[in-house]
Amino acid sequence: MVKVVLEDINTVVYFTSTPEWAAETQAWSQTKCTDHDTFWCRRITSNGGVQIRQQCRICGHLLGGARKREPGDENLPLHDPDMETRYNELREQEHLQILKKHARLQHEKTSSWFDQYNDYLASDEWQQKRKLVFKRSGGMCEGCGLAEAKQVHHLTYKHVGCEFLFELVAVCDSCHDRLHQDEAPETGDERASSAEPDNPDYEEPL
Ligand SMILES: [Zn+2]
Ligand SMILES: [Zn+2]
Ligand SMILES: [Zn+2]
């Protein structure tokens, strides 16, 4: 996972690489300047001498060795030592923009999932389903069997909205905490990786 900061929406995304991102990055890497388009220029060396060298006008890279000086060389343009740095910085920016684009897509996908999930948790359908689960458990926690059940927990998110009752368990608060402690963010349930499975805001409120 790569940590990506989306400044404009003040969000940190833990991006997991996707085939779309890999394909776009691959295609972008092919666009690096390799067929250099060169011109001769005068390069001032560190001891103040002058070399006649070839510089790529696209990426700024210096190619080949110096050639013998010829009459008229004094009219050649000066070598631009910052051009290659600028090109490399630009490439880095492009690379980062691709990453951010795909991190944003991943984030949007995840947050819309949670929006729908939260809407569902506020619905009458969910209230009905919870009642059935509490009824099955006789009001007791199905984790410890000792305490009163307070929450209905999803064992899987596969059928959110049309769960089988055996996919839901009635639990007490401490069993519910334990269930969510076991969910390390990296070990996926079906939710995307940047989600916070143990954030109580996303859970089944009473
Ligand atoms: Zn080049
Ligand atoms: Zn319990
Ligand atoms: Zn839960």
CSV table of C-alpha atoms and ligand atoms in Angstrom, one decimal:
chain,number,residue,atom,x,y,z
A,1,MET,CA,0.0,0.0,0.0
A,2,VAL,CA,1.1,3.5,-0.8
A,3,LYS,CA,0.2,6.5,1.3
A,4,VAL,CA,-1.3,9.2,-1.0
A,5,VAL,CA,-2.3,12.6,0.2
A,6,LEU,CA,-5.2,14.3,-1.7
A,7,GLU,CA,-4.7,17.8,-0.5
A,8,ASP,CA,-7.8,19.3,-2.1
A,9,ILE,CA,-10.1,17.1,-0.2
A,10,ASN,CA,-7.8,16.8,2.9
A,11,THR,CA,-7.7,13.1,2.7
A,12,VAL,CA,-5.1,10.4,3.1
A,13,VAL,CA,-5.6,7.3,1.0
A,14,TYR,CA,-3.8,4.0,1.5
A,15,PHE,CA,-3.7,3.1,-2.1
A,16,THR,CA,-3.6,-0.5,-3.2
A,17,SER,CA,-2.3,-0.9,-6.7
A,18,THR,CA,-5.0,-1.6,-9.3
A,19,PRO,CA,-4.6,-3.0,-12.9
A,20,GLU,CA,-5.8,0.3,-14.2
A,21,TRP,CA,-3.1,2.2,-12.3
A,22,ALA,CA,-0.4,-0.3,-13.4
A,23,ALA,CA,-1.5,0.0,-17.1
A,24,GLU,CA,-1.4,3.8,-17.1
A,25,THR,CA,1.9,3.9,-15.3
A,26,GLN,CA,3.3,1.4,-17.8
A,27,ALA,CA,2.0,3.5,-20.7
A,28,TRP,CA,3.5,6.6,-19.2
A,29,SER,CA,6.9,5.1,-18.7
A,30,GLN,CA,7.0,4.5,-22.4
A,31,THR,CA,6.7,8.2,-23.0
A,32,LYS,CA,10.1,8.9,-21.5
A,33,CYS,CA,12.5,10.6,-23.9
A,34,THR,CA,14.8,8.0,-25.4
A,35,ASP,CA,15.0,9.0,-29.0
A,36,HIS,CA,16.9,12.1,-28.1
A,37,ASP,CA,16.7,15.1,-30.4
A,38,THR,CA,20.0,16.8,-30.0
A,39,PHE,CA,21.7,20.0,-30.9
A,40,TRP,CA,25.3,21.1,-30.4
A,41,CYS,CA,26.0,23.5,-27.6
A,42,ARG,CA,28.8,25.1,-25.7
A,43,ARG,CA,29.3,23.6,-22.2
A,44,ILE,CA,31.4,25.6,-19.7
A,45,THR,CA,33.3,23.1,-17.6
A,46,SER,CA,34.0,23.5,-13.9
A,47,ASN,CA,37.5,24.9,-14.6
A,48,GLY,CA,36.1,27.5,-17.0
A,49,GLY,CA,37.0,25.6,-20.3
A,50,VAL,CA,34.5,25.2,-23.1
A,51,GLN,CA,33.4,21.8,-24.5
A,52,ILE,CA,31.3,21.3,-27.6
A,53,ARG,CA,28.6,18.7,-26.6
A,54,GLN,CA,25.2,17.5,-27.8
A,55,GLN,CA,22.2,18.2,-25.6
A,56,CYS,CA,18.7,16.7,-26.1
A,57,ARG,CA,16.2,19.5,-26.7
A,58,ILE,CA,13.4,17.5,-25.1
A,59,CYS,CA,14.9,16.0,-21.9
A,60,GLY,CA,18.1,18.1,-21.6
A,61,HIS,CA,20.3,15.0,-21.4
A,62,LEU,CA,23.9,15.4,-22.6
A,63,LEU,CA,25.0,12.8,-25.1
A,64,GLY,CA,28.2,11.5,-26.4
A,65,GLY,CA,31.6,13.1,-25.9
A,66,ALA,CA,32.9,16.5,-26.8
A,67,ARG,CA,34.0,17.0,-30.4
A,68,LYS,CA,36.8,19.1,-31.7
A,69,ARG,CA,36.2,22.8,-31.9
A,70,GLU,CA,35.4,24.2,-35.3
A,71,PRO,CA,35.2,27.8,-36.6
A,72,GLY,CA,31.8,29.3,-35.8
A,73,ASP,CA,31.4,27.3,-32.6
A,74,GLU,CA,31.2,30.5,-30.6
A,75,ASN,CA,27.8,31.0,-32.1
A,76,LEU,CA,26.4,27.8,-30.7
A,77,PRO,CA,23.9,28.2,-27.8
A,78,LEU,CA,25.1,27.6,-24.3
A,79,HIS,CA,24.3,24.3,-22.6
A,80,ASP,CA,21.4,24.6,-20.2
A,81,PRO,CA,22.4,22.6,-17.1
A,82,ASP,CA,19.0,22.9,-15.4
A,83,MET,CA,17.0,21.5,-18.3
A,84,GLU,CA,17.5,17.9,-17.4
A,85,THR,CA,16.6,18.6,-13.8
A,86,ARG,CA,13.4,20.4,-14.9
A,87,TYR,CA,12.5,17.5,-17.1
A,88,ASN,CA,13.1,14.9,-14.3
A,89,GLU,CA,11.0,17.0,-11.9
A,90,LEU,CA,8.2,17.2,-14.5
A,91,ARG,CA,8.4,13.4,-15.0
A,92,GLU,CA,8.1,12.9,-11.2
A,93,GLN,CA,5.1,15.2,-11.1
A,94,GLU,CA,3.4,13.3,-14.0
A,95,HIS,CA,4.1,10.0,-12.2
A,96,LEU,CA,2.5,11.4,-9.0
A,97,GLN,CA,-0.5,12.7,-10.8
A,98,ILE,CA,-1.3,9.2,-12.1
A,99,LEU,CA,-1.0,7.8,-8.6
A,100,LYS,CA,-3.3,10.5,-7.2
A,101,LYS,CA,-5.9,10.0,-9.9
A,102,HIS,CA,-6.2,6.3,-9.1
A,103,ALA,CA,-6.0,6.9,-5.4
A,104,ARG,CA,-8.9,9.3,-5.8
A,105,LEU,CA,-10.9,6.7,-7.7
A,106,GLN,CA,-10.3,4.1,-5.1
A,107,HIS,CA,-11.3,6.6,-2.4
A,108,GLU,CA,-14.5,7.5,-4.1
A,109,LYS,CA,-15.5,3.9,-4.6
A,110,THR,CA,-14.9,3.2,-0.9
A,111,SER,CA,-16.7,6.2,0.4
A,112,SER,CA,-19.7,5.6,-1.8
A,113,TRP,CA,-19.8,2.1,-0.4
A,114,PHE,CA,-19.9,3.5,3.2
A,115,ASP,CA,-22.5,6.1,2.2
A,116,GLN,CA,-24.8,3.3,1.0
A,117,TYR,CA,-24.0,1.2,4.0
A,118,ASN,CA,-24.8,4.0,6.5
A,119,ASP,CA,-28.1,4.8,4.7
A,120,TYR,CA,-29.0,1.1,5.0
A,121,LEU,CA,-28.2,1.1,8.7
A,122,ALA,CA,-30.6,4.0,9.1
A,123,SER,CA,-33.4,2.2,7.3
A,124,ASP,CA,-36.6,0.4,8.6
A,125,GLU,CA,-35.5,-2.8,6.8
A,126,TRP,CA,-32.4,-2.9,8.9
A,127,GLN,CA,-34.4,-2.3,12.1
A,128,GLN,CA,-36.6,-5.2,11.2
A,129,LYS,CA,-33.6,-7.4,10.5
A,130,ARG,CA,-32.0,-6.5,13.8
A,131,LYS,CA,-35.2,-7.4,15.7
A,132,LEU,CA,-35.1,-10.9,14.1
A,133,VAL,CA,-31.5,-11.4,15.1
A,134,PHE,CA,-32.2,-10.3,18.7
A,135,LYS,CA,-35.2,-12.5,18.8
A,136,ARG,CA,-33.1,-15.5,17.6
A,137,SER,CA,-30.5,-14.8,20.3
A,138,GLY,CA,-33.2,-14.4,23.0
A,139,GLY,CA,-31.7,-11.0,23.7
A,140,MET,CA,-28.4,-12.5,24.8
A,141,CYS,CA,-25.0,-12.1,23.3
A,142,GLU,CA,-24.1,-14.9,20.9
A,143,GLY,CA,-20.4,-14.3,21.5
A,144,CYS,CA,-20.3,-15.0,25.2
A,145,GLY,CA,-23.8,-16.1,26.1
A,146,LEU,CA,-23.5,-14.1,29.4
A,147,ALA,CA,-24.3,-10.5,28.6
A,148,GLU,CA,-27.2,-8.8,27.0
A,149,ALA,CA,-26.9,-8.3,23.3
A,150,LYS,CA,-26.5,-4.7,22.3
A,151,GLN,CA,-25.3,-4.7,18.7
A,152,VAL,CA,-25.9,-6.7,15.6
A,153,HIS,CA,-22.6,-7.4,13.8
A,154,HIS,CA,-22.1,-8.4,10.2
A,155,LEU,CA,-19.9,-11.5,9.8
A,156,THR,CA,-19.7,-10.7,6.1
A,157,TYR,CA,-20.6,-7.7,3.9
A,158,LYS,CA,-21.4,-9.9,1.0
A,159,HIS,CA,-25.2,-9.5,1.2
A,160,VAL,CA,-25.6,-6.1,2.8
A,161,GLY,CA,-29.2,-5.1,2.3
A,162,CYS,CA,-30.4,-8.7,1.9
A,163,GLU,CA,-28.4,-10.5,4.6
A,164,PHE,CA,-29.1,-14.1,5.6
A,165,LEU,CA,-29.8,-14.1,9.3
A,166,PHE,CA,-26.9,-16.5,9.8
A,167,GLU,CA,-24.6,-13.7,8.5
A,168,LEU,CA,-25.6,-11.6,11.4
A,169,VAL,CA,-24.8,-12.0,15.1
A,170,ALA,CA,-26.2,-10.3,18.2
A,171,VAL,CA,-23.4,-9.4,20.5
A,172,CYS,CA,-22.6,-7.5,23.7
A,173,ASP,CA,-20.4,-4.4,23.5
A,174,SER,CA,-17.3,-6.1,24.7
A,175,CYS,CA,-17.7,-9.0,22.3
A,176,HIS,CA,-18.3,-6.5,19.5
A,177,ASP,CA,-15.1,-4.7,20.4
A,178,ARG,CA,-13.2,-7.9,20.3
A,179,LEU,CA,-14.6,-8.8,16.9
A,180,HIS,CA,-13.4,-5.5,15.5
A,181,GLN,CA,-10.0,-5.7,17.1
A,182,ASP,CA,-9.3,-8.8,15.1
A,183,GLU,CA,-9.9,-7.0,11.9
A,184,ALA,CA,-6.5,-5.6,11.0
A,185,PRO,CA,-7.0,-3.1,8.2
A,186,GLU,CA,-4.7,-5.0,5.9
A,187,THR,CA,-6.5,-8.3,6.2
A,188,GLY,CA,-9.3,-7.7,3.8
A,189,ASP,CA,-12.9,-8.3,4.4
A,190,GLU,CA,-14.7,-7.3,1.3
A,191,ARG,CA,-14.3,-3.6,1.9
A,192,ALA,CA,-11.6,-1.7,0.2
A,193,SER,CA,-8.3,-1.3,2.0
A,194,SER,CA,-8.5,2.4,2.8
A,195,ALA,CA,-11.6,1.8,4.8
A,196,GLU,CA,-11.5,1.6,8.6
A,197,PRO,CA,-13.3,-1.5,9.5
A,198,ASP,CA,-13.0,-0.8,13.2
A,199,ASN,CA,-14.3,2.7,13.1
A,200,PRO,CA,-17.4,2.6,15.3
A,201,ASP,CA,-19.1,5.3,13.2
A,202,TYR,CA,-19.5,2.8,10.5
A,203,GLU,CA,-21.0,0.2,12.8
A,204,GLU,CA,-24.4,-0.9,13.7
A,205,PRO,CA,-25.6,1.8,16.1
A,206,LEU,CA,-28.3,1.0,18.7
B,1,ZN,ZN,16.0,13.3,-24.7
B,2,ZN,ZN,-20.6,-11.0,24.6
B,3,ZN,ZN,-19.6,-5.0,13.9
